[in-house]
JSON list of C-alpha atoms in Angstrom, two decimals:
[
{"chain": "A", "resi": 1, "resn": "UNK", "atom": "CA", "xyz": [148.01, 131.29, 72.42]},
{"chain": "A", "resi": 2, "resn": "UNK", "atom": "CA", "xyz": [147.69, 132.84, 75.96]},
{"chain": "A", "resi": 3, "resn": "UNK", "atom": "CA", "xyz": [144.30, 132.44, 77.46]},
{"chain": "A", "resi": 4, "resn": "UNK", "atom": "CA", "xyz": [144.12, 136.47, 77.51]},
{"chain": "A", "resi": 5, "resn": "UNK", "atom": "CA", "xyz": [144.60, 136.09, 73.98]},
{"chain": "A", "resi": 6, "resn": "UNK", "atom": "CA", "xyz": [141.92, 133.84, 72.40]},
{"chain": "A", "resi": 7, "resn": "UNK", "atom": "CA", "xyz": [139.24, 135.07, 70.66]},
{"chain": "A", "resi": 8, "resn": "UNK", "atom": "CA", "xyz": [136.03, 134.20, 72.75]},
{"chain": "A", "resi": 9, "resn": "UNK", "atom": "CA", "xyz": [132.99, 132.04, 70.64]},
{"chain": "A", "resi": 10, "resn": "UNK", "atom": "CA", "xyz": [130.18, 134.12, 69.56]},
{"chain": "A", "resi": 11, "resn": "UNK", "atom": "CA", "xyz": [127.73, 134.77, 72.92]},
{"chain": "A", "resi": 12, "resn": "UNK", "atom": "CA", "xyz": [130.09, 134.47, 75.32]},
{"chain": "A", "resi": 13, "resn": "UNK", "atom": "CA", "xyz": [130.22, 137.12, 78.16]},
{"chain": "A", "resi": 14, "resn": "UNK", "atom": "CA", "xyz": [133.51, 138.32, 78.08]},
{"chain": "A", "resi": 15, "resn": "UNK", "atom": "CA", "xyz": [133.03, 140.08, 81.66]},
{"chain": "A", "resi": 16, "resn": "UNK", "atom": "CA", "xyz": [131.33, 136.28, 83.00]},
{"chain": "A", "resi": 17, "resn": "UNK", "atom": "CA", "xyz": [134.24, 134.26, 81.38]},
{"chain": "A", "resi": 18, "resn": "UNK", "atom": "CA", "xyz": [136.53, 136.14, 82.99]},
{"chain": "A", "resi": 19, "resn": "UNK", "atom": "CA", "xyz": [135.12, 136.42, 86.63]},
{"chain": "A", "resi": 20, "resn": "UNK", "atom": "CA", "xyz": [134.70, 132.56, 85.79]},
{"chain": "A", "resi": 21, "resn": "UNK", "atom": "CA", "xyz": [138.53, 132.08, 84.80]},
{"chain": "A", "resi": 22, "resn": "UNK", "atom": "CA", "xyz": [139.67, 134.20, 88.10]},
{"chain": "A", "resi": 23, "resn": "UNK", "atom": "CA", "xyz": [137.20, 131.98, 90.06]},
{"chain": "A", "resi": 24, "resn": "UNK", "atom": "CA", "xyz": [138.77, 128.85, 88.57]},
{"chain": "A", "resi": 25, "resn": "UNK", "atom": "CA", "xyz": [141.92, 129.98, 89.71]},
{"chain": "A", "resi": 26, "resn": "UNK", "atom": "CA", "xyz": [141.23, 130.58, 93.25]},
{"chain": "A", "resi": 27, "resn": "UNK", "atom": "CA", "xyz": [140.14, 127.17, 93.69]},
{"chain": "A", "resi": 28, "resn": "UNK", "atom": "CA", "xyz": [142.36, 125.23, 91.48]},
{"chain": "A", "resi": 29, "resn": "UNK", "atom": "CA", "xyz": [145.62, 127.07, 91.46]},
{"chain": "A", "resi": 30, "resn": "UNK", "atom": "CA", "xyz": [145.74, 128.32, 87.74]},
{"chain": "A", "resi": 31, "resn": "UNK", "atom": "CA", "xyz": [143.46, 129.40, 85.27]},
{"chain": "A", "resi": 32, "resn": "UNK", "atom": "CA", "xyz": [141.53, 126.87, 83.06]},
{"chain": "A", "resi": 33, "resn": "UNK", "atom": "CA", "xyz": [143.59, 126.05, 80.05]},
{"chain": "A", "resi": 34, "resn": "UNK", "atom": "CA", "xyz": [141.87, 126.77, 77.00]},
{"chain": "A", "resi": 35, "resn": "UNK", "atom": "CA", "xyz": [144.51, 126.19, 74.58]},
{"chain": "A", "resi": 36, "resn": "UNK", "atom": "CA", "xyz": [142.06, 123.21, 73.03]},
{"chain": "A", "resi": 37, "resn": "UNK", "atom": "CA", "xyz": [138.66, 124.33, 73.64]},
{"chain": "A", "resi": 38, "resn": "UNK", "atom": "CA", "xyz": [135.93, 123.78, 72.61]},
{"chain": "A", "resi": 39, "resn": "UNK", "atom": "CA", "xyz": [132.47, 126.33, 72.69]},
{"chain": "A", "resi": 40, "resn": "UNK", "atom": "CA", "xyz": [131.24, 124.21, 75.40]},
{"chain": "A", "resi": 41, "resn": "UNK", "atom": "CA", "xyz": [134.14, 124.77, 77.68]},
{"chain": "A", "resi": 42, "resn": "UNK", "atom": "CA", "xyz": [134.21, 128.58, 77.23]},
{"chain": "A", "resi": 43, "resn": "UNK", "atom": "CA", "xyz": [130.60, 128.01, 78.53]},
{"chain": "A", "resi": 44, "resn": "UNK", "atom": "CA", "xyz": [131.59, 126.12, 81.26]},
{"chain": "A", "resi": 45, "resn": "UNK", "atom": "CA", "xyz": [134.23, 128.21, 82.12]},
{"chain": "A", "resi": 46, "resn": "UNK", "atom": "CA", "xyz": [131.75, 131.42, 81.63]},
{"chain": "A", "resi": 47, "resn": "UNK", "atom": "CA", "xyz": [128.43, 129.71, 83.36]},
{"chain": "A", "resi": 48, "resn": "UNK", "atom": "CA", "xyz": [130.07, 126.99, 86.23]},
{"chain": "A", "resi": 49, "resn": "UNK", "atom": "CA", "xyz": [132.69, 129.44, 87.73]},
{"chain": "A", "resi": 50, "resn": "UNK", "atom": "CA", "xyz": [131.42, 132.64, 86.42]},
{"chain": "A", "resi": 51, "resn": "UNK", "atom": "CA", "xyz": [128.37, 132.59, 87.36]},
{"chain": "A", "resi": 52, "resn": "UNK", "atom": "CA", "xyz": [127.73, 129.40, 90.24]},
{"chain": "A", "resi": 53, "resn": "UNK", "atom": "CA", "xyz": [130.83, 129.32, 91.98]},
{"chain": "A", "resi": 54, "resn": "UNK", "atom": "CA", "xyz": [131.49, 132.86, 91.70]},
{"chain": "A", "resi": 55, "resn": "UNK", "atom": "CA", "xyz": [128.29, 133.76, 93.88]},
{"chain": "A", "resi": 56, "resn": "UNK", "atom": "CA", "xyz": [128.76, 134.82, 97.78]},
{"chain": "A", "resi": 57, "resn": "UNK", "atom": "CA", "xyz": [125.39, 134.84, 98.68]},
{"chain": "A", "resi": 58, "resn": "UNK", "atom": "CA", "xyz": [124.40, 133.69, 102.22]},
{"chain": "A", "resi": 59, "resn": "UNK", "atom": "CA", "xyz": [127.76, 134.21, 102.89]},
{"chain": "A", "resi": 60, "resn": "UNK", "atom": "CA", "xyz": [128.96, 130.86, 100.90]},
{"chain": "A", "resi": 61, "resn": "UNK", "atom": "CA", "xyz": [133.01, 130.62, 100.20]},
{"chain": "A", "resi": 62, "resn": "UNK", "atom": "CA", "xyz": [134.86, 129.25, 97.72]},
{"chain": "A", "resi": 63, "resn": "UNK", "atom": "CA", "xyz": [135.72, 126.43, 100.18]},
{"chain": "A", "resi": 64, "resn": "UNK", "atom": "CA", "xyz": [131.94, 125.92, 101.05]},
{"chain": "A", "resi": 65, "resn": "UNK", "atom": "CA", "xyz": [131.47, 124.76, 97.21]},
{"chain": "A", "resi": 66, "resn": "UNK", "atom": "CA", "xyz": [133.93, 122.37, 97.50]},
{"chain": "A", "resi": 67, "resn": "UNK", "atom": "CA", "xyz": [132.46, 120.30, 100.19]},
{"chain": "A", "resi": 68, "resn": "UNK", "atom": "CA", "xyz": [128.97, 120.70, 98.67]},
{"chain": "A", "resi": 69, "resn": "UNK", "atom": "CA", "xyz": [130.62, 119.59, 95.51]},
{"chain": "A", "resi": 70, "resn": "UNK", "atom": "CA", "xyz": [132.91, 116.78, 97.10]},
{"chain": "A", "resi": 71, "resn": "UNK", "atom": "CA", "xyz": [129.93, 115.51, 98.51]},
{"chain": "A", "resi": 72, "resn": "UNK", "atom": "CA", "xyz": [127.30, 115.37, 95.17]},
{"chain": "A", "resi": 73, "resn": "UNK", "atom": "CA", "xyz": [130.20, 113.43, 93.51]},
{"chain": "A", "resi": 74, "resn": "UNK", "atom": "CA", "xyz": [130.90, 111.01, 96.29]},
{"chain": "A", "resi": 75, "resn": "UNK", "atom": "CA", "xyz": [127.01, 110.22, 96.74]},
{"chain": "A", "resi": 76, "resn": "UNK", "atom": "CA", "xyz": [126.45, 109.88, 93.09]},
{"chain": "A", "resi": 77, "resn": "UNK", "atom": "CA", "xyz": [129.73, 107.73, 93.00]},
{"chain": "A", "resi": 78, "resn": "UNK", "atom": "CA", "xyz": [131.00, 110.18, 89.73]},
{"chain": "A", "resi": 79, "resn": "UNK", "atom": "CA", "xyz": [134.84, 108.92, 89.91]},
{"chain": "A", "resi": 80, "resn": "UNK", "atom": "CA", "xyz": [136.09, 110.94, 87.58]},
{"chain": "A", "resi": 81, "resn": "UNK", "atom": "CA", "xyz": [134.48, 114.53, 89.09]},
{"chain": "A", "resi": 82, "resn": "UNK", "atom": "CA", "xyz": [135.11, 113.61, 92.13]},
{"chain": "A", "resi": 83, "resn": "UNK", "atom": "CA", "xyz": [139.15, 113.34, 92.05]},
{"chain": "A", "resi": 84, "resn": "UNK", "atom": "CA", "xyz": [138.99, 116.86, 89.77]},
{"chain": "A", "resi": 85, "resn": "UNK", "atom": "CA", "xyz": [136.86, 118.44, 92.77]},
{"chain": "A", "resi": 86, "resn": "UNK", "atom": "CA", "xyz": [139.38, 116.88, 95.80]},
{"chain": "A", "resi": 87, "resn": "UNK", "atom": "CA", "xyz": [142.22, 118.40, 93.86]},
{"chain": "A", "resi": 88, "resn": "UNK", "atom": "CA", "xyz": [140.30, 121.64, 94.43]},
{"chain": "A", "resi": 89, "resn": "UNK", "atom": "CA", "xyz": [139.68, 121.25, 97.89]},
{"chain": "A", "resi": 90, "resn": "UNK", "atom": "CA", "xyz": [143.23, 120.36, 98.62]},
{"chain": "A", "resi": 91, "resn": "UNK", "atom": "CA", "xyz": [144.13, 123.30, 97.12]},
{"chain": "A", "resi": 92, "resn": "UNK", "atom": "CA", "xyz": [142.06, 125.41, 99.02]},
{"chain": "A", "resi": 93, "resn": "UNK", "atom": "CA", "xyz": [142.92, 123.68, 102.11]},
{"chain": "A", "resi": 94, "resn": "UNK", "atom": "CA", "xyz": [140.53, 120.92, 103.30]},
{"chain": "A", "resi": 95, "resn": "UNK", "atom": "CA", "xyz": [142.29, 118.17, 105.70]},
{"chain": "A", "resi": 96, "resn": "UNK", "atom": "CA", "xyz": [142.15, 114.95, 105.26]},
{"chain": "A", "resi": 97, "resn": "UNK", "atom": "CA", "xyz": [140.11, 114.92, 108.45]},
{"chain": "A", "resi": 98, "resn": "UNK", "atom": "CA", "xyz": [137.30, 117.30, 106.62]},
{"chain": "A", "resi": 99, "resn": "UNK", "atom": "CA", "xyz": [137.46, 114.48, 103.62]},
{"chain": "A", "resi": 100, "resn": "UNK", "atom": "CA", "xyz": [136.70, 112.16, 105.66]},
{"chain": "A", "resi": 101, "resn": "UNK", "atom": "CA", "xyz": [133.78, 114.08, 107.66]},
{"chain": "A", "resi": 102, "resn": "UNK", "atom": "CA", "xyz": [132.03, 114.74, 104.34]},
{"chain": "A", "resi": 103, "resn": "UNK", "atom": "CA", "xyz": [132.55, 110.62, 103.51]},
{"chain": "A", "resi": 104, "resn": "UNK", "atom": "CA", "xyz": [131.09, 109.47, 106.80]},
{"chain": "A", "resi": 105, "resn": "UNK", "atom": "CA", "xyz": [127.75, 111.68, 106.01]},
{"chain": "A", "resi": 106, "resn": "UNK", "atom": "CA", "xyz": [128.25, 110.27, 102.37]},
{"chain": "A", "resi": 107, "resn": "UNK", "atom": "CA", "xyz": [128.01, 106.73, 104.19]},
{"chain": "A", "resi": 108, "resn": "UNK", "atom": "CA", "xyz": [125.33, 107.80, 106.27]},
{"chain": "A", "resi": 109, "resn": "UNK", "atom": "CA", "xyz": [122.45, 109.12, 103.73]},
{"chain": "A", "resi": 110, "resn": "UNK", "atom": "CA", "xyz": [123.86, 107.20, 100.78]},
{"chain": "A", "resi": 111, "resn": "UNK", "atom": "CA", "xyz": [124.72, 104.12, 101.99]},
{"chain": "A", "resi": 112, "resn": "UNK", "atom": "CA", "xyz": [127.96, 102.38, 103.51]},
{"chain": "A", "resi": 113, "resn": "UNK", "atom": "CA", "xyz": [129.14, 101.39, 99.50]},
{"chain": "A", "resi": 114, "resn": "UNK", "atom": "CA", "xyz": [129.19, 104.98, 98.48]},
{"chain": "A", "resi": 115, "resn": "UNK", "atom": "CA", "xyz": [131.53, 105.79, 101.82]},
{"chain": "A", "resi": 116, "resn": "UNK", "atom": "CA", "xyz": [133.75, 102.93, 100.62]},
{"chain": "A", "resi": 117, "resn": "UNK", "atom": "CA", "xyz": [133.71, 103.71, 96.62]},
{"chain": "A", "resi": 118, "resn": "UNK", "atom": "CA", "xyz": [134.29, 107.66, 97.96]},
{"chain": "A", "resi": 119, "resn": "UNK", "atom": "CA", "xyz": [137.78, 105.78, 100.21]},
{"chain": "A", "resi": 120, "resn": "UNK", "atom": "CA", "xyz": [139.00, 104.21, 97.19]},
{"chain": "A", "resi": 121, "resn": "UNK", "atom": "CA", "xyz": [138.88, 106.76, 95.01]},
{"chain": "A", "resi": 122, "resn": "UNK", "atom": "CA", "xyz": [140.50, 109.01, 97.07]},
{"chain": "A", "resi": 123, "resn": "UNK", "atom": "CA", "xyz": [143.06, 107.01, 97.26]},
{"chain": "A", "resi": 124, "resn": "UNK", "atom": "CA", "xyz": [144.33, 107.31, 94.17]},
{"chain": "A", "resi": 125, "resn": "UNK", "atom": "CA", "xyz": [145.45, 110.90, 94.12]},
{"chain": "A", "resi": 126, "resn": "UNK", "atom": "CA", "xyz": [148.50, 111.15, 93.02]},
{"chain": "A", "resi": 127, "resn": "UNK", "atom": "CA", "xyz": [149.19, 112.99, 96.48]},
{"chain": "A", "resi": 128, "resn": "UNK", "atom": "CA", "xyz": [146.69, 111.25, 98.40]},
{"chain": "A", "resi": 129, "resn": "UNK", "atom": "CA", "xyz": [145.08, 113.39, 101.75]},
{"chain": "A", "resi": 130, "resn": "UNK", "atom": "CA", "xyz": [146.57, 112.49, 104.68]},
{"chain": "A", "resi": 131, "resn": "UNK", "atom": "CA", "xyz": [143.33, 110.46, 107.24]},
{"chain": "A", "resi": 132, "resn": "UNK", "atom": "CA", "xyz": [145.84, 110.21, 110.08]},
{"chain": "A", "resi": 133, "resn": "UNK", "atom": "CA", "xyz": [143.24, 110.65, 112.66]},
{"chain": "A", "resi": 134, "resn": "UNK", "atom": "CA", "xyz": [139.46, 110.66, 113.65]},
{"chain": "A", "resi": 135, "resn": "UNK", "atom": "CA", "xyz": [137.04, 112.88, 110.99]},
{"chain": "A", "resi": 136, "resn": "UNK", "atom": "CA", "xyz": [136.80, 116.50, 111.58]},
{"chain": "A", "resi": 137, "resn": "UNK", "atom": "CA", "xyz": [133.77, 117.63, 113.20]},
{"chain": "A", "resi": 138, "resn": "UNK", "atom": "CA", "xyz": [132.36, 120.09, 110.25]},
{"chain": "A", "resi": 139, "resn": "UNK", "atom": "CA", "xyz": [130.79, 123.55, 111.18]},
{"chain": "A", "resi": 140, "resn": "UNK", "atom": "CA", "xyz": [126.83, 123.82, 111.24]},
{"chain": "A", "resi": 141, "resn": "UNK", "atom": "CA", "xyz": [126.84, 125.43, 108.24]},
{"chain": "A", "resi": 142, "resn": "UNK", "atom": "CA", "xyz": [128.96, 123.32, 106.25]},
{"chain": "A", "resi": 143, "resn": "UNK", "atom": "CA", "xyz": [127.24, 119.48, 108.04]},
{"chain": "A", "resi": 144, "resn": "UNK", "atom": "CA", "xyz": [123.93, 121.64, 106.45]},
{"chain": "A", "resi": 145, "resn": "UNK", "atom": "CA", "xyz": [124.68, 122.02, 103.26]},
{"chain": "A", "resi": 146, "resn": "UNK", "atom": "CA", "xyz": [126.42, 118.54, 102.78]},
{"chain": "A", "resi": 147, "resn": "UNK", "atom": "CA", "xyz": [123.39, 116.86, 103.91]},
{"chain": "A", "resi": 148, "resn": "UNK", "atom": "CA", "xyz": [120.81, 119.16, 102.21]},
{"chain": "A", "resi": 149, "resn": "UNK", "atom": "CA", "xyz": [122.97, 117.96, 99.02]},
{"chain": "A", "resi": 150, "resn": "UNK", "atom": "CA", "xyz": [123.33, 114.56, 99.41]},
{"chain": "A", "resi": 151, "resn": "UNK", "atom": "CA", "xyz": [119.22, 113.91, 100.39]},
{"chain": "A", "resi": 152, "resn": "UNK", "atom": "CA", "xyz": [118.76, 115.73, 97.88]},
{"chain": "A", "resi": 153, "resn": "UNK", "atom": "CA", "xyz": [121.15, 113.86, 94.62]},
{"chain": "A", "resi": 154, "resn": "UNK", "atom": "CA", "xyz": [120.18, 110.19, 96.01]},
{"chain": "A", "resi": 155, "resn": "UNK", "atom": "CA", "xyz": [116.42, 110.63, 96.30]},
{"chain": "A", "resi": 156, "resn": "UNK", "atom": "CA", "xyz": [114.31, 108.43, 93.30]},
{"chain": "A", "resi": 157, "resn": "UNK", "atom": "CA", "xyz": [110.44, 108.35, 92.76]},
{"chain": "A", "resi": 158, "resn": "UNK", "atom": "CA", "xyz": [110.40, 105.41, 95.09]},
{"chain": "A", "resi": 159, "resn": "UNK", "atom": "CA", "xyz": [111.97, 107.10, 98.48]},
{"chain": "A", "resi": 160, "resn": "UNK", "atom": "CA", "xyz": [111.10, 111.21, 97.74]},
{"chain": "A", "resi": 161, "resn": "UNK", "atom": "CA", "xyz": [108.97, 110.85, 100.25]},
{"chain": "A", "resi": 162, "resn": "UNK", "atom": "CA", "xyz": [110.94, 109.77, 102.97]},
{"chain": "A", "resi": 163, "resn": "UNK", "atom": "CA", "xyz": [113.82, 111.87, 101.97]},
{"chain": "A", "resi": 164, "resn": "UNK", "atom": "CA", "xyz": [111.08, 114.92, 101.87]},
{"chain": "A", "resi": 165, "resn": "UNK", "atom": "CA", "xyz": [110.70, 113.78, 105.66]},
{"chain": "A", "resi": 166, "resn": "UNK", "atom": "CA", "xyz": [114.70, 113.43, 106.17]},
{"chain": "A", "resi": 167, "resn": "UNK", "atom": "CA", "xyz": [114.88, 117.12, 104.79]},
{"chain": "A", "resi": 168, "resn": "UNK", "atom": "CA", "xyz": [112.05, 118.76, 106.49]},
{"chain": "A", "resi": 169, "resn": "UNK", "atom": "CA", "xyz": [114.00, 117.48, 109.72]},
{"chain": "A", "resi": 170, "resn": "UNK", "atom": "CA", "xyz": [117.32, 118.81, 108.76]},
{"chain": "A", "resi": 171, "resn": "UNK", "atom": "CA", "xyz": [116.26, 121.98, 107.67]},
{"chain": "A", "resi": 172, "resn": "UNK", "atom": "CA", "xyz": [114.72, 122.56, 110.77]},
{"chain": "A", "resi": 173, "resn": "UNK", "atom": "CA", "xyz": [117.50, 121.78, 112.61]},
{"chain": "A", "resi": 174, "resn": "UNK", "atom": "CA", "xyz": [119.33, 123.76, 110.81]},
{"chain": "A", "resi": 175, "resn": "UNK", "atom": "CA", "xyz": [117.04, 126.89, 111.41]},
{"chain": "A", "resi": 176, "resn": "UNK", "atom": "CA", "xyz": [117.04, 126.06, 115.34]},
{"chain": "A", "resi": 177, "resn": "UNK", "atom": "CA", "xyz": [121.13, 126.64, 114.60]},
{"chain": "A", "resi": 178, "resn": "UNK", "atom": "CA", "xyz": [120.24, 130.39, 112.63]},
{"chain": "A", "resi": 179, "resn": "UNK", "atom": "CA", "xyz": [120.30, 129.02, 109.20]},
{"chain": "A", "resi": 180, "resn": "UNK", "atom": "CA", "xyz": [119.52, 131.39, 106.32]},
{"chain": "A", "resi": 181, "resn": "UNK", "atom": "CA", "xyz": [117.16, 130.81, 103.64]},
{"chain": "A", "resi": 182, "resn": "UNK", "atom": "CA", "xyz": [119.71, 132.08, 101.38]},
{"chain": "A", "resi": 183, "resn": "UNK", "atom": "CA", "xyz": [122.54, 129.66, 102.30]},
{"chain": "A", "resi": 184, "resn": "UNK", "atom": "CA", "xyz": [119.46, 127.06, 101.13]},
{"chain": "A", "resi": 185, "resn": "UNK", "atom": "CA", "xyz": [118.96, 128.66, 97.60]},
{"chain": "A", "resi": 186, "resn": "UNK", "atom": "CA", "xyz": [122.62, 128.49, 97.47]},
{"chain": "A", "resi": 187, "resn": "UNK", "atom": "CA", "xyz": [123.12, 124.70, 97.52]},
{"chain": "A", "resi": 188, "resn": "UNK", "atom": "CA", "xyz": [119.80, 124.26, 95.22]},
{"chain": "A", "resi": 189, "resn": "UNK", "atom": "CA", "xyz": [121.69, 126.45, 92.94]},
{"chain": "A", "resi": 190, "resn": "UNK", "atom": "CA", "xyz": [125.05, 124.73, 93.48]},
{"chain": "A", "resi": 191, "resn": "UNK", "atom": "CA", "xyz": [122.58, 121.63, 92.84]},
{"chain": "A", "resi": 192, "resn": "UNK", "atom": "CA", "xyz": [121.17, 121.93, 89.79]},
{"chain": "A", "resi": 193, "resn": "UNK", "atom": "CA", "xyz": [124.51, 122.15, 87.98]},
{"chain": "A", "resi": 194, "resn": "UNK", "atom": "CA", "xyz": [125.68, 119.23, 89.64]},
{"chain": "A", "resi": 195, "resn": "UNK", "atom": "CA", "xyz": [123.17, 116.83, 90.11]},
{"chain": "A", "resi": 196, "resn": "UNK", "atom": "CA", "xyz": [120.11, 118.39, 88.13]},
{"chain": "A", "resi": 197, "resn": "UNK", "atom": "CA", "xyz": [117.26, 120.31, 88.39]},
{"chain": "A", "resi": 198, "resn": "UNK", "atom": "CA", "xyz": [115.23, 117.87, 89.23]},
{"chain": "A", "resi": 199, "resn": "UNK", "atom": "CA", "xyz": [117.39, 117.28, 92.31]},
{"chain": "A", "resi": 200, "resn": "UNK", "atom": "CA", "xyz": [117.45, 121.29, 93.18]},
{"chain": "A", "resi": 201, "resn": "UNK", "atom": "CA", "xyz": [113.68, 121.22, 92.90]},
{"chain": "A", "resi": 202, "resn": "UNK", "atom": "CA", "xyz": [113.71, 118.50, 95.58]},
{"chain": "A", "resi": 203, "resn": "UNK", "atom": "CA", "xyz": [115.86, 120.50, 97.82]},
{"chain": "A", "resi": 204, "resn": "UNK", "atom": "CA", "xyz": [114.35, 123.60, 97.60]},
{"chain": "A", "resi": 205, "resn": "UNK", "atom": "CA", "xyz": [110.95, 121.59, 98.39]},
{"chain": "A", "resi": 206, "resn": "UNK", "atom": "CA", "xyz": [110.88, 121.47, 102.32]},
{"chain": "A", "resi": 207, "resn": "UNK", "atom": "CA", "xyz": [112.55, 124.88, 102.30]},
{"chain": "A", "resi": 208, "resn": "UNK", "atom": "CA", "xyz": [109.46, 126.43, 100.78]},
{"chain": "A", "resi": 209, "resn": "UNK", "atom": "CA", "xyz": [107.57, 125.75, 103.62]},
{"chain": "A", "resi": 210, "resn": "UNK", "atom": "CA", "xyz": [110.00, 126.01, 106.36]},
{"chain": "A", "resi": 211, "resn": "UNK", "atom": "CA", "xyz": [111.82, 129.10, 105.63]},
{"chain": "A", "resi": 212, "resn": "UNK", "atom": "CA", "xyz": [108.21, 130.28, 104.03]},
{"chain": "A", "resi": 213, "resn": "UNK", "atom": "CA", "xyz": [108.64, 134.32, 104.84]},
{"chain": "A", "resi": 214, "resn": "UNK", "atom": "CA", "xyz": [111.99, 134.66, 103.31]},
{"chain": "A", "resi": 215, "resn": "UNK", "atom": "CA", "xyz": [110.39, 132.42, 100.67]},
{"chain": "A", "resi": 216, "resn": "UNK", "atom": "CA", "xyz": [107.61, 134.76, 99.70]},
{"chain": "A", "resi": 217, "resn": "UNK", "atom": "CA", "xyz": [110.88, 138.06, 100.64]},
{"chain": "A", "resi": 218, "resn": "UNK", "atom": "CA", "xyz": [112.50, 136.46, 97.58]},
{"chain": "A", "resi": 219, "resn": "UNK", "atom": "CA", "xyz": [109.66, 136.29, 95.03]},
{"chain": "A", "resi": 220, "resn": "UNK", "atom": "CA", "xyz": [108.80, 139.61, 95.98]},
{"chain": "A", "resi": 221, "resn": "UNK", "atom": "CA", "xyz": [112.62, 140.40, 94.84]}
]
């Protein structure tokens, strides 16, 4: 049975699921086949792409996601995530070059074996990227978010502290380059699916203080 055909579970949002099926297919190709699904992955398909990577706020595309997303799976060394999310970027249209941009900042804040873990499993896509040259130089706005991710998915108890400071210092950079506040929320959001709330809280924590007016602009709604 056709995908436009199935009966959706009871509570599902038909409008959500299927802003979250078109969403699936702009950044894998095809729509999510549901032919053997279970309630969970109507919700996934209905709450992930519906409703997080569906969301332009701050001006974030499609292709933003997927090297915040690239990146959460490559620090937390999640193998099997990680080649379903570099499908996605390929398809969208990251380089190999980009790839290997977002696995050099990997290297950087998580540590040379995540860079090298991130390598290998790249390389075994069935069509693997092409790294013919030197790592492409990502925009502000995308070297941002990857590192406000990444600080934020690899902090413990033991080093919050000195990834608090490591934050602070990038998210002030990052409003000397005309970051938005928004763009922030954005990858806390994008976060929380990915590598948990507690990790979104811990992004969002320097933010708070930094960004403070828009802060206070968005509790006021």
């Amino acid at each position: 049975m056709s995908n436009e055909r199935r009966k959706l579970p009871a509570g599902t949002d038909p409008l959500r699921y299927r802003l979250g099926q078109q969403t699936y297919r702009k950044a894998y190709g095809h729509e999510r086949d549901m032919s053997e699904a279970l309630e969970f992955d109507y919700l996934s398909v209905e709450h992930v792409y519906g409703r997080i990577w569906s969301r332009t706020r701050g001006g974030i595309s499609l292709k933003d996601r997927s090297f915040m997303t690239v990146a959460i799976n490559a620090a937390l060394r999640r193998d099997h995530e990680l080649l379903i999310h570099l499908r996605a970027a390929k398809y969208q249209g990251l380089t190999g070059e980009e790839i290997l941009g977002i696995f050099l900042i990997v290297g950087e804040l998580a540590g040379p074996q995540a860079f090298d873990h991130a390598m290998r499993v790249a390389k075994t896509l069935r069509e693997p990227f092409p790294m013919r040259g030197l790592a492409a130089r990502l925009t502000p706005a995308q070297d941002r978010l990857v590192r406000l991710v990444i600080l934020a998915s690899v902090a413990t108890e033991e080093d919050t502290a000195r990834h608090h400071e490591l934050r602070k210092r990038e998210l002030r950079t990052s409003a000397a380059r005309s970051a938005y506040f928004d763009q922030v929320v954005e990858a806390a959001i994008h976060l929380a699916h990915y590598a948990g709330w507690p990790a979104a809280h811990i992004g969002l924590r320097p933010a708070r203080s930094i960004f403070r007016k828009e802060y206070m602009r968005a509790l006021k709604g």
